[in-house]
Amino acid sequence: MMKINAEGMHYRVLNEKIRGALESGLTDISIEGVCGQRYIGAGLKKNGVCITANGIPGNDLGVFMDGPEITVHGNVQDGAGNTLNSGRIIIHGSSGDLLGHSMRGGEIFVKGDVGYRVGIHMKEYKDFYPVIVIGGSARSFLGEYMAGGMIILLGLKKDRRIAGDFLGTGMHGGAIYARGGPDGCQLGKEVKVFKVDGNDKEKIRKYAERFAEYFGYASEEILKEEFFKIVPITHRPYGKIYTY
Amino acid sequence: MARAKSACEFVAERDESRCVKCQACVRVCANDVHSYDGDTGALFSDYSKCAGCHFCEDICPTGALTIRRNLSDTRENANWTKDYIYKIIRQSENGGVLLTGMGNDRPYRNYFEHIVLNASQVTNPSIDPLREPMELKTFIGRKPDRIEFSGAGKSGGHVLKQKIPPQIELESPIMFSAMSFGSISLNACKSLAKAACDFGVCWNTGEGGLHSELYPYSDRVIVQIASGRFGVNPDYLQRAAALEIKVGQGAKPGIGGHLPGEKVSEEISITRMIPAGTDALSPAPHHDIYSIEDLRQLIFALKEATGYVKPVGVKIAAVHNVAPIASGIVRAGADFITVDGIRGGTGAAPAAIRDNVGIPIELAVAAVDQRLREEGIRNQASLIAAGGFRTSADIVKAIALGADAVYIGTSALISLGCHVCQKCYTGKCNWGIATQDPYLTRRLNPEIGARRAYNLLRAWSLEIKEMLGGMGINAVESLRGNREQLRGVGLSELELKILGIKHAGESW
């Protein structure tokens, strides 16, 4: 394992050190004193790599990443998992806005709350199936333009409504699962709320168990409450607006 | 009730004395204009379906077909032209946004036609490009503020002290604009990619991802990162010669793109990395760019992801505030800026947007170059102009107005057979360019296409050398921003001021 002390370090130097470590064959990197450095793990393409960040990473954590797993002990700022291709980001804290923007694959687990426009334009493709699991609640525009993949919203703290407004606006693929349902949230006109079926329950259980394992919860407690799914009513919301 | 059927714009005139009823026209037309009645042996043509692409005319072995404008006209009216009347009739039928293809076809003033070039006479010699070396080599990327040399190098020469930022090297200042696999066929992409590699310039993926059959041409590809992030992954970024963040496009400034699900075939789905049959929506803004600071964040995310070895540029449409926006883009860290003017082409755009939004590239390039010079940051980014370059002379004028290089799209497609019928959005391009129908795409042989596109690059480069030589200039670098080589004809004082040129008849 390699330890990096990132205190006062520019992101460019930090990323060079990470890339250098991976090129030398190391697979386990621990970074101390992370404080606002952007782009940690940007564009890294390698499987079986674990990066632990202690502190608060800056914007675009894991942007364009393809394979590695990043665990953050702290909160993250905006744009974590931006255009993520594959890999995993586990956040033992809360996230800013734009988490998982345009992610095509991989998984993001957040223990706490997330900001605005999370999961915007997520999409899936063949074996790529992006998943975001949120322990707390989300702000407005969750899953906007969403074209694929899955967001699971647990709302464990129950200190405010589970999501903000414009939930799923422009959504045309994928599914958002909300524990207890999206009560009090204004939904986008493209989506409707349904009860979950057996298939959905199986998917939720799988990820809830992982969530519980990462963050020290009892999955039975999480799964006790009923889940609802928010899905688009059409896959072609803009199919009939043109004159040819 | 009025019907759009009567709006036929073209007629395919058949000379019965020449027609041998081989039915080639019936077989080739993707719009089903021509039909054959087996009982009577007669050929019919439904003109209302004719796009005016001239493919049948070209393929007719006896020259029996001629495509002409339909002369059936509405009453002469300076305001209510036939075009406007029939647009309303068509829209009344289904209440949709009118789509169109290619670049703006409205008669806005084309400043290239009001600018003339200089030539040397007596007091300074012109140069004969056939005998003298003539340099068209162009480097796209950030240039250092100054260069310093230190002592003698190994071979006795001087050694450059500065590390030069990443550049792409072009043999001629002409590149192929962003045209995605999806908007055009794979054979069209291959033709342009191969021509660009053979000639030593660059081609551009557009926002459609990079097809694996185009990997052999990836040394000279500029890949786009657009708001939908289709096909964007580390592989895509690593393969490219340069990266271009697409913010806007001249044909549709301010609006997003929309590839309807029916056009997302299995092949398209692979390069865009979305399931076949789903709509590919490119939102109007990048959701991670709401400011110049955010743009800087994405520029550096891309530089981080690719190790600072490739130029990262930003493409915008030419709009009213283009000069300050360009300044912001340079300060955000872009290594090149692409400005696409109002005549820039597209595979599909709402006609109302294409025909009315944006400003001409001539004015935009002049304004951007001027602004960056005034601010002392012109060297920090290369300026690529795009949007309606029809001849080598347009390119020479754009470079003299301040561009480093140009992107050509429509003219490149014309070299592959396009007749600018503006029906790209229908996906029924008879020339095999703007279509994914295998029956149509196989008409475009990529080897032949590459040769034709290469020929165009060669011809225009030769002409640029001729014009340079005439001006007594032996390197295109010395033409860049050299507005003394230009004079306006019939332009107002304000127009001349914006273009930064004198009127014809004024001396140095």
PDB file of N, CA and C in Angstrom, chain A residues 11-12 15-16 19 38-39 42-45 59-60 63-66 78-79 82-83 85 98 101-102 104 117 120-121 123-126 144-145 170 172 235-244, chain B residues 90-91 94-99 227-235 237 258 260-262 266 269-270 273-275 277 279 281 283 287-288 290 296-298 300-302 304-305 307-308 425:
ATOM      1  N   TYR A  11      -3.612  19.570  -7.126  1.00  0.00           N
ATOM      2  CA  TYR A  11      -4.229  18.348  -7.662  1.00  0.00           C
ATOM      3  C   TYR A  11      -3.382  17.690  -8.746  1.00  0.00           C
ATOM      4  N   ARG A  12      -2.666  18.521  -9.490  1.00  0.00           N
ATOM      5  CA  ARG A  12      -1.889  17.960 -10.601  1.00  0.00           C
ATOM      6  C   ARG A  12      -0.777  17.060 -10.060  1.00  0.00           C
ATOM      7  N   ASN A  15      -2.434  13.843  -8.566  1.00  0.00           N
ATOM      8  CA  ASN A  15      -2.828  12.875  -9.589  1.00  0.00           C
ATOM      9  C   ASN A  15      -1.619  12.209 -10.242  1.00  0.00           C
ATOM     10  N   GLU A  16      -0.535  12.979 -10.397  1.00  0.00           N
ATOM     11  CA  GLU A  16       0.685  12.378 -10.950  1.00  0.00           C
ATOM     12  C   GLU A  16       1.187  11.266 -10.037  1.00  0.00           C
ATOM     13  N   ARG A  19      -1.146   8.274 -10.451  1.00  0.00           N
ATOM     14  CA  ARG A  19      -0.883   7.570 -11.719  1.00  0.00           C
ATOM     15  C   ARG A  19       0.448   6.826 -11.660  1.00  0.00           C
ATOM     16  N   ARG A  38      -9.131  18.824  -6.807  1.00  0.00           N
ATOM     17  CA  ARG A  38     -10.071  18.387  -7.840  1.00  0.00           C
ATOM     18  C   ARG A  38      -9.541  17.161  -8.586  1.00  0.00           C
ATOM     19  N   TYR A  39     -10.461  16.557  -9.337  1.00  0.00           N
ATOM     20  CA  TYR A  39     -10.130  15.531 -10.354  1.00  0.00           C
ATOM     21  C   TYR A  39      -9.395  14.304  -9.797  1.00  0.00           C
ATOM     22  N   ALA A  42      -9.044  11.134 -12.023  1.00  0.00           N
ATOM     23  CA  ALA A  42      -9.588  11.474 -13.343  1.00  0.00           C
ATOM     24  C   ALA A  42      -9.050  10.548 -14.428  1.00  0.00           C
ATOM     25  N   GLY A  43      -9.958   9.949 -15.187  1.00  0.00           N
ATOM     26  CA  GLY A  43      -9.577   9.150 -16.350  1.00  0.00           C
ATOM     27  C   GLY A  43      -8.783   7.892 -16.040  1.00  0.00           C
ATOM     28  N   LEU A  44      -8.703   7.500 -14.777  1.00  0.00           N
ATOM     29  CA  LEU A  44      -7.941   6.281 -14.467  1.00  0.00           C
ATOM     30  C   LEU A  44      -8.655   5.078 -15.054  1.00  0.00           C
ATOM     31  N   LYS A  45      -7.880   4.236 -15.723  1.00  0.00           N
ATOM     32  CA  LYS A  45      -8.474   3.047 -16.342  1.00  0.00           C
ATOM     33  C   LYS A  45      -7.730   1.828 -15.851  1.00  0.00           C
ATOM     34  N   ASN A  59     -14.033  19.148  -6.587  1.00  0.00           N
ATOM     35  CA  ASN A  59     -14.968  18.807  -7.664  1.00  0.00           C
ATOM     36  C   ASN A  59     -14.423  17.704  -8.574  1.00  0.00           C
ATOM     37  N   ASP A  60     -15.371  17.057  -9.270  1.00  0.00           N
ATOM     38  CA  ASP A  60     -15.031  16.070 -10.299  1.00  0.00           C
ATOM     39  C   ASP A  60     -14.172  14.917  -9.786  1.00  0.00           C
ATOM     40  N   VAL A  63     -13.748  11.699 -12.262  1.00  0.00           N
ATOM     41  CA  VAL A  63     -14.330  12.045 -13.562  1.00  0.00           C
ATOM     42  C   VAL A  63     -13.727  11.158 -14.663  1.00  0.00           C
ATOM     43  N   PHE A  64     -14.549  10.652 -15.561  1.00  0.00           N
ATOM     44  CA  PHE A  64     -14.160   9.762 -16.677  1.00  0.00           C
ATOM     45  C   PHE A  64     -13.505   8.458 -16.196  1.00  0.00           C
ATOM     46  N   MET A  65     -13.609   8.141 -14.941  1.00  0.00           N
ATOM     47  CA  MET A  65     -12.892   6.975 -14.413  1.00  0.00           C
ATOM     48  C   MET A  65     -13.459   5.664 -14.977  1.00  0.00           C
ATOM     49  N   ASP A  66     -12.581   4.686 -15.083  1.00  0.00           N
ATOM     50  CA  ASP A  66     -12.978   3.411 -15.682  1.00  0.00           C
ATOM     51  C   ASP A  66     -12.342   2.262 -14.905  1.00  0.00           C
ATOM     52  N   ASP A  78     -18.804  18.999  -5.661  1.00  0.00           N
ATOM     53  CA  ASP A  78     -19.677  18.773  -6.823  1.00  0.00           C
ATOM     54  C   ASP A  78     -19.052  17.825  -7.851  1.00  0.00           C
ATOM     55  N   GLY A  79     -19.937  17.175  -8.594  1.00  0.00           N
ATOM     56  CA  GLY A  79     -19.511  16.450  -9.791  1.00  0.00           C
ATOM     57  C   GLY A  79     -18.740  15.168  -9.546  1.00  0.00           C
ATOM     58  N   ASN A  82     -18.552  12.155 -12.345  1.00  0.00           N
ATOM     59  CA  ASN A  82     -18.948  12.776 -13.609  1.00  0.00           C
ATOM     60  C   ASN A  82     -18.483  11.891 -14.777  1.00  0.00           C
ATOM     61  N   THR A  83     -19.434  11.476 -15.634  1.00  0.00           N
ATOM     62  CA  THR A  83     -19.125  10.634 -16.795  1.00  0.00           C
ATOM     63  C   THR A  83     -18.322   9.391 -16.389  1.00  0.00           C
ATOM     64  N   ASN A  85     -17.315   5.706 -16.185  1.00  0.00           N
ATOM     65  CA  ASN A  85     -17.555   4.595 -17.117  1.00  0.00           C
ATOM     66  C   ASN A  85     -17.757   3.291 -16.361  1.00  0.00           C
ATOM     67  N   LEU A  98     -24.656  17.471  -8.626  1.00  0.00           N
ATOM     68  CA  LEU A  98     -24.212  16.871  -9.881  1.00  0.00           C
ATOM     69  C   LEU A  98     -23.495  15.527  -9.729  1.00  0.00           C
ATOM     70  N   HIS A 101     -23.097  12.747 -12.823  1.00  0.00           N
ATOM     71  CA  HIS A 101     -23.542  13.365 -14.079  1.00  0.00           C
ATOM     72  C   HIS A 101     -23.134  12.507 -15.275  1.00  0.00           C
ATOM     73  N   SER A 102     -24.113  12.133 -16.105  1.00  0.00           N
ATOM     74  CA  SER A 102     -23.838  11.380 -17.333  1.00  0.00           C
ATOM     75  C   SER A 102     -23.094  10.074 -17.094  1.00  0.00           C
ATOM     76  N   ARG A 104     -22.169   6.331 -17.094  1.00  0.00           N
ATOM     77  CA  ARG A 104     -22.626   5.264 -17.988  1.00  0.00           C
ATOM     78  C   ARG A 104     -22.598   3.914 -17.279  1.00  0.00           C
ATOM     79  N   ARG A 117     -29.429  18.196  -8.873  1.00  0.00           N
ATOM     80  CA  ARG A 117     -29.153  17.620 -10.200  1.00  0.00           C
ATOM     81  C   ARG A 117     -28.302  16.351 -10.136  1.00  0.00           C
ATOM     82  N   ILE A 120     -28.042  13.308 -13.173  1.00  0.00           N
ATOM     83  CA  ILE A 120     -28.564  13.935 -14.388  1.00  0.00           C
ATOM     84  C   ILE A 120     -27.965  13.251 -15.623  1.00  0.00           C
ATOM     85  N   HIS A 121     -28.832  12.905 -16.553  1.00  0.00           N
ATOM     86  CA  HIS A 121     -28.432  12.285 -17.811  1.00  0.00           C
ATOM     87  C   HIS A 121     -27.626  10.985 -17.625  1.00  0.00           C
ATOM     88  N   LYS A 123     -27.007   7.140 -18.062  1.00  0.00           N
ATOM     89  CA  LYS A 123     -27.465   6.287 -19.152  1.00  0.00           C
ATOM     90  C   LYS A 123     -26.880   4.901 -19.024  1.00  0.00           C
ATOM     91  N   GLU A 124     -27.513   3.918 -19.600  1.00  0.00           N
ATOM     92  CA  GLU A 124     -26.989   2.559 -19.513  1.00  0.00           C
ATOM     93  C   GLU A 124     -26.682   2.062 -20.916  1.00  0.00           C
ATOM     94  N   TYR A 125     -25.837   1.053 -20.987  1.00  0.00           N
ATOM     95  CA  TYR A 125     -25.511   0.488 -22.293  1.00  0.00           C
ATOM     96  C   TYR A 125     -24.982  -0.921 -22.114  1.00  0.00           C
ATOM     97  N   LYS A 126     -25.695  -1.891 -22.678  1.00  0.00           N
ATOM     98  CA  LYS A 126     -25.292  -3.296 -22.589  1.00  0.00           C
ATOM     99  C   LYS A 126     -24.938  -3.684 -21.152  1.00  0.00           C
ATOM    100  N   GLU A 144     -32.694  14.150 -13.549  1.00  0.00           N
ATOM    101  CA  GLU A 144     -33.150  14.919 -14.706  1.00  0.00           C
ATOM    102  C   GLU A 144     -32.542  14.343 -15.993  1.00  0.00           C
ATOM    103  N   TYR A 145     -33.321  14.264 -17.051  1.00  0.00           N
ATOM    104  CA  TYR A 145     -32.869  13.724 -18.355  1.00  0.00           C
ATOM    105  C   TYR A 145     -32.397  12.276 -18.248  1.00  0.00           C
ATOM    106  N   GLY A 170     -37.796  15.304 -17.540  1.00  0.00           N
ATOM    107  CA  GLY A 170     -37.145  14.916 -18.798  1.00  0.00           C
ATOM    108  C   GLY A 170     -36.628  13.494 -18.795  1.00  0.00           C
ATOM    109  N   HIS A 172     -36.233   9.700 -19.424  1.00  0.00           N
ATOM    110  CA  HIS A 172     -36.768   8.833 -20.474  1.00  0.00           C
ATOM    111  C   HIS A 172     -36.201   7.427 -20.424  1.00  0.00           C
ATOM    112  N   HIS A 235     -40.602   6.422 -23.322  1.00  0.00           N
ATOM    113  CA  HIS A 235     -39.167   6.463 -23.616  1.00  0.00           C
ATOM    114  C   HIS A 235     -38.861   7.468 -24.714  1.00  0.00           C
ATOM    115  N   ARG A 236     -39.916   8.048 -25.278  1.00  0.00           N
ATOM    116  CA  ARG A 236     -39.736   9.025 -26.357  1.00  0.00           C
ATOM    117  C   ARG A 236     -40.476  10.311 -26.011  1.00  0.00           C
ATOM    118  N   PRO A 237     -40.043  11.029 -24.960  1.00  0.00           N
ATOM    119  CA  PRO A 237     -40.810  12.214 -24.557  1.00  0.00           C
ATOM    120  C   PRO A 237     -40.857  13.293 -25.633  1.00  0.00           C
ATOM    121  N   TYR A 238     -39.867  13.252 -26.539  1.00  0.00           N
ATOM    122  CA  TYR A 238     -39.823  14.306 -27.562  1.00  0.00           C
ATOM    123  C   TYR A 238     -39.969  13.706 -28.965  1.00  0.00           C
ATOM    124  N   GLY A 239     -40.714  12.612 -29.047  1.00  0.00           N
ATOM    125  CA  GLY A 239     -40.807  11.893 -30.318  1.00  0.00           C
ATOM    126  C   GLY A 239     -41.653  12.575 -31.364  1.00  0.00           C
ATOM    127  N   LYS A 240     -42.603  13.404 -30.955  1.00  0.00           N
ATOM    128  CA  LYS A 240     -43.562  13.901 -31.946  1.00  0.00           C
ATOM    129  C   LYS A 240     -43.603  15.411 -32.001  1.00  0.00           C
ATOM    130  N   ILE A 241     -42.459  16.032 -32.047  1.00  0.00           N
ATOM    131  CA  ILE A 241     -42.490  17.497 -32.058  1.00  0.00           C
ATOM    132  C   ILE A 241     -41.945  18.068 -33.362  1.00  0.00           C
ATOM    133  N   TYR A 242     -41.666  17.194 -34.342  1.00  0.00           N
ATOM    134  CA  TYR A 242     -41.039  17.706 -35.560  1.00  0.00           C
ATOM    135  C   TYR A 242     -41.903  17.532 -36.800  1.00  0.00           C
ATOM    136  N   THR A 243     -41.762  18.462 -37.734  1.00  0.00           N
ATOM    137  CA  THR A 243     -42.370  18.358 -39.055  1.00  0.00           C
ATOM    138  C   THR A 243     -41.257  18.028 -40.035  1.00  0.00           C
ATOM    139  N   TYR A 244     -41.405  16.886 -40.699  1.00  0.00           N
ATOM    140  CA  TYR A 244     -40.346  16.476 -41.628  1.00  0.00           C
ATOM    141  C   TYR A 244     -40.587  17.000 -43.040  1.00  0.00           C
TER     142      TYR A 244
ATOM    143  N   ARG B  90     -47.291  23.016 -44.377  1.00  0.00           N
ATOM    144  CA  ARG B  90     -46.731  21.770 -43.839  1.00  0.00           C
ATOM    145  C   ARG B  90     -46.894  21.705 -42.327  1.00  0.00           C
ATOM    146  N   GLN B  91     -46.654  22.824 -41.663  1.00  0.00           N
ATOM    147  CA  GLN B  91     -46.758  22.817 -40.198  1.00  0.00           C
ATOM    148  C   GLN B  91     -48.189  22.677 -39.729  1.00  0.00           C
ATOM    149  N   ASN B  94     -49.198  18.842 -38.994  1.00  0.00           N
ATOM    150  CA  ASN B  94     -48.935  18.073 -37.769  1.00  0.00           C
ATOM    151  C   ASN B  94     -48.465  18.890 -36.571  1.00  0.00           C
ATOM    152  N   GLY B  95     -48.423  20.200 -36.725  1.00  0.00           N
ATOM    153  CA  GLY B  95     -48.110  21.028 -35.562  1.00  0.00           C
ATOM    154  C   GLY B  95     -46.712  20.888 -35.019  1.00  0.00           C
ATOM    155  N   GLY B  96     -45.759  20.465 -35.868  1.00  0.00           N
ATOM    156  CA  GLY B  96     -44.404  20.235 -35.369  1.00  0.00           C
ATOM    157  C   GLY B  96     -43.422  21.329 -35.732  1.00  0.00           C
ATOM    158  N   VAL B  97     -42.256  21.246 -35.104  1.00  0.00           N
ATOM    159  CA  VAL B  97     -41.150  22.154 -35.394  1.00  0.00           C
ATOM    160  C   VAL B  97     -40.591  21.782 -36.761  1.00  0.00           C
ATOM    161  N   LEU B  98     -40.456  22.766 -37.655  1.00  0.00           N
ATOM    162  CA  LEU B  98     -39.933  22.490 -38.996  1.00  0.00           C
ATOM    163  C   LEU B  98     -38.459  22.149 -38.916  1.00  0.00           C
ATOM    164  N   LEU B  99     -38.091  21.011 -39.453  1.00  0.00           N
ATOM    165  CA  LEU B  99     -36.678  20.636 -39.455  1.00  0.00           C
ATOM    166  C   LEU B  99     -36.046  21.002 -40.787  1.00  0.00           C
ATOM    167  N   SER B 227     -22.630  17.734 -24.595  1.00  0.00           N
ATOM    168  CA  SER B 227     -23.421  17.701 -23.358  1.00  0.00           C
ATOM    169  C   SER B 227     -23.988  16.317 -23.061  1.00  0.00           C
ATOM    170  N   GLY B 228     -24.229  15.508 -24.094  1.00  0.00           N
ATOM    171  CA  GLY B 228     -24.774  14.170 -23.851  1.00  0.00           C
ATOM    172  C   GLY B 228     -23.709  13.177 -23.435  1.00  0.00           C
ATOM    173  N   ARG B 229     -22.426  13.551 -23.625  1.00  0.00           N
ATOM    174  CA  ARG B 229     -21.281  12.701 -23.296  1.00  0.00           C
ATOM    175  C   ARG B 229     -21.375  11.332 -23.970  1.00  0.00           C
ATOM    176  N   PHE B 230     -21.983  11.305 -25.157  1.00  0.00           N
ATOM    177  CA  PHE B 230     -22.119  10.026 -25.854  1.00  0.00           C
ATOM    178  C   PHE B 230     -20.760   9.526 -26.305  1.00  0.00           C
ATOM    179  N   GLY B 231     -20.496   8.267 -26.021  1.00  0.00           N
ATOM    180  CA  GLY B 231     -19.257   7.645 -26.475  1.00  0.00           C
ATOM    181  C   GLY B 231     -18.012   8.132 -25.756  1.00  0.00           C
ATOM    182  N   VAL B 232     -18.167   8.959 -24.734  1.00  0.00           N
ATOM    183  CA  VAL B 232     -16.994   9.512 -24.042  1.00  0.00           C
ATOM    184  C   VAL B 232     -16.564   8.569 -22.914  1.00  0.00           C
ATOM    185  N   ASN B 233     -15.389   7.999 -23.066  1.00  0.00           N
ATOM    186  CA  ASN B 233     -14.780   7.223 -21.980  1.00  0.00           C
ATOM    187  C   ASN B 233     -13.265   7.399 -22.107  1.00  0.00           C
ATOM    188  N   PRO B 234     -12.485   6.874 -21.154  1.00  0.00           N
ATOM    189  CA  PRO B 234     -11.042   7.129 -21.208  1.00  0.00           C
ATOM    190  C   PRO B 234     -10.400   6.703 -22.532  1.00  0.00           C
ATOM    191  N   ASP B 235     -10.854   5.589 -23.116  1.00  0.00           N
ATOM    192  CA  ASP B 235     -10.306   5.123 -24.395  1.00  0.00           C
ATOM    193  C   ASP B 235     -10.448   6.172 -25.485  1.00  0.00           C
ATOM    194  N   LEU B 237     -10.896   9.342 -25.175  1.00  0.00           N
ATOM    195  CA  LEU B 237     -10.075  10.524 -24.926  1.00  0.00           C
ATOM    196  C   LEU B 237      -8.609  10.233 -25.241  1.00  0.00           C
ATOM    197  N   HIS B 258     -30.684  16.224 -30.986  1.00  0.00           N
ATOM    198  CA  HIS B 258     -31.668  15.180 -30.730  1.00  0.00           C
ATOM    199  C   HIS B 258     -31.618  14.173 -31.862  1.00  0.00           C
ATOM    200  N   PRO B 260     -33.237  11.065 -33.051  1.00  0.00           N
ATOM    201  CA  PRO B 260     -34.407  10.290 -32.686  1.00  0.00           C
ATOM    202  C   PRO B 260     -34.108   8.792 -32.639  1.00  0.00           C
ATOM    203  N   GLY B 261     -34.817   8.107 -31.746  1.00  0.00           N
ATOM    204  CA  GLY B 261     -34.598   6.684 -31.511  1.00  0.00           C
ATOM    205  C   GLY B 261     -34.568   5.831 -32.766  1.00  0.00           C
ATOM    206  N   GLU B 262     -35.413   6.171 -33.746  1.00  0.00           N
ATOM    207  CA  GLU B 262     -35.451   5.331 -34.955  1.00  0.00           C
ATOM    208  C   GLU B 262     -34.141   5.390 -35.738  1.00  0.00           C
ATOM    209  N   GLU B 266     -28.193  -0.425 -34.413  1.00  0.00           N
ATOM    210  CA  GLU B 266     -27.263  -1.228 -33.619  1.00  0.00           C
ATOM    211  C   GLU B 266     -25.846  -0.639 -33.685  1.00  0.00           C
ATOM    212  N   SER B 269     -25.612   2.645 -31.913  1.00  0.00           N
ATOM    213  CA  SER B 269     -25.709   2.451 -30.470  1.00  0.00           C
ATOM    214  C   SER B 269     -24.361   2.056 -29.878  1.00  0.00           C
ATOM    215  N   ILE B 270     -23.542   1.368 -30.664  1.00  0.00           N
ATOM    216  CA  ILE B 270     -22.228   0.941 -30.161  1.00  0.00           C
ATOM    217  C   ILE B 270     -21.313   2.147 -29.954  1.00  0.00           C
ATOM    218  N   MET B 273     -22.778   4.445 -27.289  1.00  0.00           N
ATOM    219  CA  MET B 273     -22.896   3.733 -26.020  1.00  0.00           C
ATOM    220  C   MET B 273     -24.235   3.982 -25.348  1.00  0.00           C
ATOM    221  N   ILE B 274     -25.289   3.802 -26.126  1.00  0.00           N
ATOM    222  CA  ILE B 274     -26.647   3.837 -25.588  1.00  0.00           C
ATOM    223  C   ILE B 274     -27.411   2.705 -26.256  1.00  0.00           C
ATOM    224  N   PRO B 275     -28.498   2.220 -25.652  1.00  0.00           N
ATOM    225  CA  PRO B 275     -29.238   1.123 -26.270  1.00  0.00           C
ATOM    226  C   PRO B 275     -29.836   1.539 -27.617  1.00  0.00           C
ATOM    227  N   GLY B 277     -32.373   2.213 -30.498  1.00  0.00           N
ATOM    228  CA  GLY B 277     -33.774   2.601 -30.481  1.00  0.00           C
ATOM    229  C   GLY B 277     -34.137   3.670 -29.466  1.00  0.00           C
ATOM    230  N   ASP B 279     -33.841   7.494 -27.807  1.00  0.00           N
ATOM    231  CA  ASP B 279     -33.504   8.856 -28.225  1.00  0.00           C
ATOM    232  C   ASP B 279     -32.139   9.228 -27.658  1.00  0.00           C
ATOM    233  N   LEU B 281     -30.427  12.296 -26.610  1.00  0.00           N
ATOM    234  CA  LEU B 281     -30.661  13.718 -26.346  1.00  0.00           C
ATOM    235  C   LEU B 281     -29.376  14.375 -25.882  1.00  0.00           C
ATOM    236  N   PRO B 283     -28.476  17.634 -24.318  1.00  0.00           N
ATOM    237  CA  PRO B 283     -29.129  18.825 -23.774  1.00  0.00           C
ATOM    238  C   PRO B 283     -28.450  20.095 -24.274  1.00  0.00           C
ATOM    239  N   HIS B 287     -24.417  20.073 -18.344  1.00  0.00           N
ATOM    240  CA  HIS B 287     -24.952  20.278 -16.999  1.00  0.00           C
ATOM    241  C   HIS B 287     -23.868  20.539 -15.977  1.00  0.00           C
ATOM    242  N   ASP B 288     -22.601  20.393 -16.388  1.00  0.00           N
ATOM    243  CA  ASP B 288     -21.543  20.777 -15.463  1.00  0.00           C
ATOM    244  C   ASP B 288     -20.893  22.090 -15.891  1.00  0.00           C
ATOM    245  N   TYR B 290     -22.020  25.966 -16.212  1.00  0.00           N
ATOM    246  CA  TYR B 290     -22.952  27.086 -16.143  1.00  0.00           C
ATOM    247  C   TYR B 290     -22.193  28.410 -16.083  1.00  0.00           C
ATOM    248  N   ARG B 296     -13.716  25.977 -17.231  1.00  0.00           N
ATOM    249  CA  ARG B 296     -12.324  25.733 -16.848  1.00  0.00           C
ATOM    250  C   ARG B 296     -12.209  24.378 -16.141  1.00  0.00           C
ATOM    251  N   GLN B 297     -13.211  24.088 -15.315  1.00  0.00           N
ATOM    252  CA  GLN B 297     -13.176  22.815 -14.594  1.00  0.00           C
ATOM    253  C   GLN B 297     -13.192  21.637 -15.566  1.00  0.00           C
ATOM    254  N   LEU B 298     -14.040  21.714 -16.600  1.00  0.00           N
ATOM    255  CA  LEU B 298     -14.103  20.600 -17.552  1.00  0.00           C
ATOM    256  C   LEU B 298     -12.839  20.544 -18.416  1.00  0.00           C
ATOM    257  N   PHE B 300      -9.865  21.327 -17.551  1.00  0.00           N
ATOM    258  CA  PHE B 300      -8.780  20.716 -16.781  1.00  0.00           C
ATOM    259  C   PHE B 300      -9.084  19.276 -16.386  1.00  0.00           C
ATOM    260  N   ALA B 301     -10.370  18.931 -16.277  1.00  0.00           N
ATOM    261  CA  ALA B 301     -10.708  17.520 -16.052  1.00  0.00           C
ATOM    262  C   ALA B 301     -10.204  16.708 -17.238  1.00  0.00           C
ATOM    263  N   LEU B 302     -10.391  17.255 -18.453  1.00  0.00           N
ATOM    264  CA  LEU B 302      -9.942  16.548 -19.655  1.00  0.00           C
ATOM    265  C   LEU B 302      -8.423  16.504 -19.730  1.00  0.00           C
ATOM    266  N   GLU B 304      -6.384  16.590 -17.149  1.00  0.00           N
ATOM    267  CA  GLU B 304      -5.961  15.629 -16.130  1.00  0.00           C
ATOM    268  C   GLU B 304      -6.138  14.201 -16.637  1.00  0.00           C
ATOM    269  N   ALA B 305      -7.297  13.964 -17.281  1.00  0.00           N
ATOM    270  CA  ALA B 305      -7.610  12.607 -17.723  1.00  0.00           C
ATOM    271  C   ALA B 305      -6.696  12.154 -18.854  1.00  0.00           C
ATOM    272  N   GLY B 307      -3.413  13.555 -19.280  1.00  0.00           N
ATOM    273  CA  GLY B 307      -2.009  13.813 -18.958  1.00  0.00           C
ATOM    274  C   GLY B 307      -1.390  15.043 -19.601  1.00  0.00           C
ATOM    275  N   TYR B 308      -2.173  16.027 -19.965  1.00  0.00           N
ATOM    276  CA  TYR B 308      -1.664  17.309 -20.489  1.00  0.00           C
ATOM    277  C   TYR B 308      -0.838  17.145 -21.773  1.00  0.00           C
ATOM    278  N   TYR B 425     -31.872  15.499 -42.626  1.00  0.00           N
ATOM    279  CA  TYR B 425     -32.612  15.035 -41.444  1.00  0.00           C
ATOM    280  C   TYR B 425     -33.563  13.889 -41.745  1.00  0.00           C
TER     281      TYR B 425
END
